[in-house]
Amino acid sequence: MSDAIKAATLEYVTRLGDDSLVLGHRISEWVSYAPFLEEDIAYANVALDYVGRARMFYTYAAELAADGRTEDDFAYMRSDRDYRNLLLLEMPRGDFAYSQIRQLFADVYYSLVLPELVKSKDERIAAVAAKAIKETKYHVRRSRDWVHRLGDGTEESHKRTQKAADQLWGYTHEMFDMDETEQLLADNGIGVDVSKLRDQWHKDVSAILTESTITVPEDSWAVRGGRTGYHTENLGHMLTELQIVHRSHPGCQW
Amino acid sequence: MPDEEYQRLQQRNKAEVKELWDILDEVKDPEVPVLSIWDLGILRDVERNGNQVVVTITPTYSGCPAMDTITSDVETALNKAGYNEVVIKTILSPAWSSEWMSPQGRKNLREYGIAPSEDADLCEDGLTPEAHAQCPHCGSRNTRRISEFGSTACKALFQCNDCSEPFDYFKKI
Ligand SMILES: [Zn+2]
C-alpha cells in the first residue's frame, strides 16, 4: 500500500466508523423511550448493529494508524472537530417520525453503498461490508414499513412525517459528495464513488415516500461540513454524553 | 446434506487434534445456552501450532455482545484441559450465515423453545415472513410475527394463535 493510499484509507475507515457510531448512538437514545416494548427492542438491535460496525472500522483504523491508539481512542478521545460523520446522522433524535425518516434515508443509502463496498480491493473493508449488508436488509424493511405506517397513518402522524422529510432533506445531499480522498480510493477500487448513487437513492426514497402519501421534498437548500469536521451543535452535546464515562475514568475496565 | 455442512464436518473429522474440537463443544452461546459454538457455526477453525492452540471464531452479527464472553469461555475450556497457550482469532469473512447451524443445533433450539430459521417459509426477499413460522411448543403453523427484532439481534418474535405462547424465531441471515 502506498503512503498516500494508506493515509486515505485511514481517513476513509474513520469516516465510516464515525457514521456508524454516531447513528448507532442516536438510535440507542430511543432505548426505554420507544412507543412500545417490541419497538424498543428493535431499536436496541439496530443500534447494536451500527455500534458493532463502528468497532470493526475503528479497530482497522487503529491498525492503520499504528500509533498506539485503540478503537476506544477513536470513539472516546476525539472531539467534535475531529469527527468526520455525515451531518444527517448527528441530528437529534427528534420525535418518532423524525427518527424514522432519518433512518429511511440512511438505510436506503447503505443498501446502495454496501453492495459497492463489498467489492473493495481492501479485504478488511470488504469483509465489514459483507457482514453489514445482511443486517441492512432488515433495517431497510423496518424503516420502510414505519414510514408507510406513519405517513399513511393518522393526520398527526402524516403531518409529522412530512415535516421530518422536509427538515432533513437538505442534509441528504452531503451523502453523495466526493472529495480528493474518496476519489483517490474510488479510482483505486478501494472506496465507493457515492456521487453515482444519488439517482438511485432518490428513486428508491421517492417511491417509498410517495407510497406513504408523503410529498418528496424539492432540492433547495443544502448543508455540508461533516466530512471536514464542521458539525452542527448537536454533535458536541452527543459526544459529551457518549464520552464522559471513558474520559472521567481513564483506563477503567469492568 | 448441504455443501457447507459437509465441508464443516470434513474439516472437523480431518482435524489433526480432534480432541480440541470436542473440548470446545462445551463452550455454549451465553444467550442461547443449548447451542455450542460448533452448533451455532461460529467456530471456524481449531489448529495446533507447537504448544499453541489457535482458535478461529466469527461473530453472528456485527454488534454481537456475546463475543467477549465466548472468547474468554474458549480460553477457560482449553486451559482446563491443559492447553495453556491459547490464541483466539476473530475473522469477519466469510460472513456468518444461519445456514451454518448444525442439525443437532436446530433440534436443540426447537426443544429449547426457539424456532430455527428453516421452520418458516421466507419472504421473497429472503427475510422473516409475517406469519406461519412453526411453533416450537405445539407444532402449529398458525402463528404471527410480533416483532422483526427479538430479544437478541439474531432473533425475531412470534406468537402462536393456537397455544397462545410467544416464541423466538432464529432469523435467516
Ligand atoms: Zn403453539
mmCIF file of N, CA and C in Angstrom, chain A residues 36 38-39 41-43 45-46 48-53 55-56 123-124 127-128 130-132 134-135 137-139 141-142 144-145, chain B residues 59-63 65 68 92-93 95-97 123 125-129 145-154 157 171-173:
data_model
loop_
_atom_site.group_PDB
_atom_site.id
_atom_site.type_symbol
_atom_site.label_atom_id
_atom_site.label_comp_id
_atom_site.label_asym_id
_atom_site.label_seq_id
_atom_site.Cartn_x
_atom_site.Cartn_y
_atom_site.Cartn_z
ATOM 1 N N PHE A 36 -43.462 1.286 22.064
ATOM 2 C CA PHE A 36 -43.857 0.054 22.765
ATOM 3 C C PHE A 36 -42.654 -0.879 22.837
ATOM 4 N N GLU A 38 -41.706 -3.890 21.854
ATOM 5 C CA GLU A 38 -41.066 -4.551 20.705
ATOM 6 C C GLU A 38 -40.238 -3.556 19.903
ATOM 7 N N GLU A 39 -40.742 -2.347 19.807
ATOM 8 C CA GLU A 39 -40.037 -1.318 19.047
ATOM 9 C C GLU A 39 -38.771 -0.883 19.793
ATOM 10 N N ILE A 41 -36.990 -2.839 21.602
ATOM 11 C CA ILE A 41 -36.025 -3.916 21.374
ATOM 12 C C ILE A 41 -35.472 -3.834 19.955
ATOM 13 N N ALA A 42 -36.353 -3.521 19.013
ATOM 14 C CA ALA A 42 -35.902 -3.405 17.627
ATOM 15 C C ALA A 42 -34.840 -2.314 17.510
ATOM 16 N N TYR A 43 -35.099 -1.181 18.145
ATOM 17 C CA TYR A 43 -34.149 -0.076 18.100
ATOM 18 C C TYR A 43 -32.815 -0.475 18.734
ATOM 19 N N ASN A 45 -31.557 -3.402 18.857
ATOM 20 C CA ASN A 45 -30.890 -4.309 17.920
ATOM 21 C C ASN A 45 -30.202 -3.561 16.792
ATOM 22 N N VAL A 46 -30.913 -2.603 16.228
ATOM 23 C CA VAL A 46 -30.353 -1.853 15.105
ATOM 24 C C VAL A 46 -29.153 -1.016 15.591
ATOM 25 N N LEU A 48 -27.171 -1.719 17.964
ATOM 26 C CA LEU A 48 -26.070 -2.655 18.183
ATOM 27 C C LEU A 48 -25.370 -3.002 16.867
ATOM 28 N N ASP A 49 -26.154 -3.167 15.822
ATOM 29 C CA ASP A 49 -25.547 -3.445 14.508
ATOM 30 C C ASP A 49 -24.609 -2.306 14.112
ATOM 31 N N TYR A 50 -25.073 -1.078 14.322
ATOM 32 C CA TYR A 50 -24.260 0.076 13.928
ATOM 33 C C TYR A 50 -23.037 0.252 14.819
ATOM 34 N N VAL A 51 -23.211 0.073 16.128
ATOM 35 C CA VAL A 51 -22.068 0.229 17.022
ATOM 36 C C VAL A 51 -21.045 -0.878 16.744
ATOM 37 N N GLY A 52 -21.550 -2.073 16.431
ATOM 38 C CA GLY A 52 -20.643 -3.172 16.085
ATOM 39 C C GLY A 52 -19.844 -2.850 14.836
ATOM 40 N N ARG A 53 -20.514 -2.264 13.878
ATOM 41 C CA ARG A 53 -19.887 -1.861 12.632
ATOM 42 C C ARG A 53 -18.798 -0.813 12.927
ATOM 43 N N ARG A 55 -17.117 -0.437 15.659
ATOM 44 C CA ARG A 55 -15.968 -1.090 16.299
ATOM 45 C C ARG A 55 -15.057 -1.745 15.267
ATOM 46 N N MET A 56 -15.663 -2.380 14.265
ATOM 47 C CA MET A 56 -14.848 -3.052 13.251
ATOM 48 C C MET A 56 -14.055 -2.041 12.420
ATOM 49 N N GLU A 123 -9.410 -5.912 1.630
ATOM 50 C CA GLU A 123 -10.144 -7.070 2.157
ATOM 51 C C GLU A 123 -10.885 -6.786 3.456
ATOM 52 N N ARG A 124 -10.270 -5.952 4.290
ATOM 53 C CA ARG A 124 -10.899 -5.666 5.584
ATOM 54 C C ARG A 124 -12.195 -4.898 5.387
ATOM 55 N N ALA A 127 -14.832 -7.134 4.015
ATOM 56 C CA ALA A 127 -15.368 -8.087 4.996
ATOM 57 C C ALA A 127 -16.398 -7.424 5.917
ATOM 58 N N VAL A 128 -16.103 -6.204 6.358
ATOM 59 C CA VAL A 128 -17.070 -5.493 7.215
ATOM 60 C C VAL A 128 -18.361 -5.245 6.417
ATOM 61 N N ALA A 130 -19.504 -6.971 3.943
ATOM 62 C CA ALA A 130 -20.222 -8.230 3.698
ATOM 63 C C ALA A 130 -21.097 -8.609 4.893
ATOM 64 N N LYS A 131 -20.634 -8.310 6.091
ATOM 65 C CA LYS A 131 -21.460 -8.578 7.276
ATOM 66 C C LYS A 131 -22.618 -7.586 7.357
ATOM 67 N N ALA A 132 -22.277 -6.326 7.137
ATOM 68 C CA ALA A 132 -23.269 -5.260 7.315
ATOM 69 C C ALA A 132 -24.410 -5.366 6.304
ATOM 70 N N LYS A 134 -26.019 -7.814 5.148
ATOM 71 C CA LYS A 134 -27.111 -8.710 5.549
ATOM 72 C C LYS A 134 -28.007 -8.018 6.573
ATOM 73 N N GLU A 135 -27.382 -7.292 7.482
ATOM 74 C CA GLU A 135 -28.145 -6.608 8.539
ATOM 75 C C GLU A 135 -28.975 -5.473 7.950
ATOM 76 N N LYS A 137 -30.432 -5.243 5.153
ATOM 77 C CA LYS A 137 -31.693 -5.688 4.523
ATOM 78 C C LYS A 137 -32.838 -5.636 5.528
ATOM 79 N N TYR A 138 -32.544 -6.036 6.747
ATOM 80 C CA TYR A 138 -33.574 -5.994 7.783
ATOM 81 C C TYR A 138 -33.877 -4.548 8.196
ATOM 82 N N HIS A 139 -32.829 -3.726 8.237
ATOM 83 C CA HIS A 139 -33.035 -2.330 8.633
ATOM 84 C C HIS A 139 -33.952 -1.610 7.638
ATOM 85 N N ARG A 141 -36.142 -2.762 5.590
ATOM 86 C CA ARG A 141 -37.535 -3.209 5.627
ATOM 87 C C ARG A 141 -38.270 -2.554 6.806
ATOM 88 N N ARG A 142 -37.565 -2.468 7.926
ATOM 89 C CA ARG A 142 -38.200 -1.893 9.106
ATOM 90 C C ARG A 142 -38.497 -0.403 8.914
ATOM 91 N N ARG A 144 -38.770 1.301 6.159
ATOM 92 C CA ARG A 144 -39.776 1.471 5.098
ATOM 93 C C ARG A 144 -41.183 1.225 5.650
ATOM 94 N N ASP A 145 -41.324 0.130 6.409
ATOM 95 C CA ASP A 145 -42.638 -0.188 6.983
ATOM 96 C C ASP A 145 -43.120 0.917 7.915
ATOM 97 N N PRO B 59 -18.176 -13.578 14.408
ATOM 98 C CA PRO B 59 -19.414 -13.148 15.085
ATOM 99 C C PRO B 59 -20.661 -13.426 14.247
ATOM 100 N N THR B 60 -21.790 -13.611 14.908
ATOM 101 C CA THR B 60 -23.051 -13.790 14.178
ATOM 102 C C THR B 60 -23.448 -12.449 13.562
ATOM 103 N N TYR B 61 -23.566 -11.415 14.423
ATOM 104 C CA TYR B 61 -23.914 -10.064 13.957
ATOM 105 C C TYR B 61 -22.770 -9.124 14.295
ATOM 106 N N SER B 62 -22.684 -8.015 13.559
ATOM 107 C CA SER B 62 -21.597 -7.057 13.766
ATOM 108 C C SER B 62 -21.450 -6.666 15.229
ATOM 109 N N GLY B 63 -22.586 -6.468 15.878
ATOM 110 C CA GLY B 63 -22.515 -5.978 17.253
ATOM 111 C C GLY B 63 -22.793 -7.053 18.277
ATOM 112 N N PRO B 65 -22.944 -8.936 21.270
ATOM 113 C CA PRO B 65 -22.302 -8.627 22.543
ATOM 114 C C PRO B 65 -21.767 -9.871 23.256
ATOM 115 N N ASP B 68 -17.211 -11.356 23.553
ATOM 116 C CA ASP B 68 -16.191 -11.274 24.596
ATOM 117 C C ASP B 68 -16.301 -12.448 25.562
ATOM 118 N N LEU B 92 -13.962 -12.013 9.981
ATOM 119 C CA LEU B 92 -15.267 -11.485 9.549
ATOM 120 C C LEU B 92 -15.721 -12.119 8.241
ATOM 121 N N SER B 93 -14.764 -12.644 7.520
ATOM 122 C CA SER B 93 -15.082 -13.161 6.192
ATOM 123 C C SER B 93 -14.693 -14.635 6.106
ATOM 124 N N ALA B 95 -18.807 -14.013 5.955
ATOM 125 C CA ALA B 95 -19.749 -13.584 6.983
ATOM 126 C C ALA B 95 -20.614 -14.761 7.424
ATOM 127 N N TRP B 96 -20.828 -14.838 8.738
ATOM 128 C CA TRP B 96 -21.616 -15.927 9.319
ATOM 129 C C TRP B 96 -22.998 -16.005 8.667
ATOM 130 N N SER B 97 -23.470 -17.240 8.515
ATOM 131 C CA SER B 97 -24.806 -17.440 7.967
ATOM 132 C C SER B 97 -25.559 -18.395 8.884
ATOM 133 N N CYS B 123 -39.915 -14.743 3.107
ATOM 134 C CA CYS B 123 -40.446 -13.841 2.091
ATOM 135 C C CYS B 123 -39.587 -13.951 0.829
ATOM 136 N N ASP B 125 -37.851 -11.763 -0.528
ATOM 137 C CA ASP B 125 -36.553 -11.103 -0.349
ATOM 138 C C ASP B 125 -35.659 -11.840 0.657
ATOM 139 N N GLY B 126 -36.080 -13.021 1.089
ATOM 140 C CA GLY B 126 -35.246 -13.823 1.977
ATOM 141 C C GLY B 126 -35.346 -13.443 3.445
ATOM 142 N N LEU B 127 -36.269 -12.544 3.767
ATOM 143 C CA LEU B 127 -36.379 -12.092 5.154
ATOM 144 C C LEU B 127 -37.525 -12.813 5.879
ATOM 145 N N THR B 128 -37.583 -12.563 7.195
ATOM 146 C CA THR B 128 -38.584 -13.203 8.049
ATOM 147 C C THR B 128 -40.010 -12.922 7.575
ATOM 148 N N PRO B 129 -40.847 -13.961 7.424
ATOM 149 C CA PRO B 129 -42.230 -13.728 6.988
ATOM 150 C C PRO B 129 -43.093 -13.155 8.114
ATOM 151 N N ARG B 145 -46.052 -12.984 13.295
ATOM 152 C CA ARG B 145 -44.870 -12.260 13.749
ATOM 153 C C ARG B 145 -45.300 -11.070 14.583
ATOM 154 N N ILE B 146 -44.680 -10.908 15.739
ATOM 155 C CA ILE B 146 -44.981 -9.749 16.589
ATOM 156 C C ILE B 146 -43.931 -8.668 16.376
ATOM 157 N N SER B 147 -42.688 -9.090 16.236
ATOM 158 C CA SER B 147 -41.623 -8.115 16.022
ATOM 159 C C SER B 147 -40.507 -8.745 15.215
ATOM 160 N N GLU B 148 -39.957 -7.953 14.298
ATOM 161 C CA GLU B 148 -38.868 -8.455 13.464
ATOM 162 C C GLU B 148 -37.572 -8.574 14.233
ATOM 163 N N PHE B 149 -37.511 -7.882 15.357
ATOM 164 C CA PHE B 149 -36.291 -7.896 16.145
ATOM 165 C C PHE B 149 -36.628 -8.418 17.531
ATOM 166 N N GLY B 150 -36.015 -9.515 17.906
ATOM 167 C CA GLY B 150 -36.354 -10.140 19.186
ATOM 168 C C GLY B 150 -35.380 -9.787 20.283
ATOM 169 N N SER B 151 -35.296 -10.692 21.275
ATOM 170 C CA SER B 151 -34.510 -10.406 22.479
ATOM 171 C C SER B 151 -33.015 -10.281 22.182
ATOM 172 N N THR B 152 -32.553 -10.850 21.093
ATOM 173 C CA THR B 152 -31.177 -10.619 20.659
ATOM 174 C C THR B 152 -31.207 -10.358 19.155
ATOM 175 N N ALA B 153 -30.083 -9.862 18.638
ATOM 176 C CA ALA B 153 -30.029 -9.473 17.225
ATOM 177 C C ALA B 153 -30.386 -10.621 16.296
ATOM 178 N N CYS B 154 -30.129 -11.860 16.723
ATOM 179 C CA CYS B 154 -30.309 -12.986 15.800
ATOM 180 C C CYS B 154 -31.737 -13.518 15.783
ATOM 181 N N LEU B 157 -39.557 -12.129 16.982
ATOM 182 C CA LEU B 157 -40.533 -12.608 17.963
ATOM 183 C C LEU B 157 -41.854 -12.973 17.289
ATOM 184 N N LYS B 171 -33.570 -15.777 13.076
ATOM 185 C CA LYS B 171 -33.659 -15.179 11.750
ATOM 186 C C LYS B 171 -32.680 -15.791 10.763
ATOM 187 N N LYS B 172 -33.087 -15.806 9.502
ATOM 188 C CA LYS B 172 -32.161 -16.233 8.464
ATOM 189 C C LYS B 172 -31.302 -15.032 8.090
ATOM 190 N N ILE B 173 -30.021 -15.246 8.074
ATOM 191 C CA ILE B 173 -29.127 -14.160 7.672
ATOM 192 C C ILE B 173 -27.929 -14.732 6.945
#
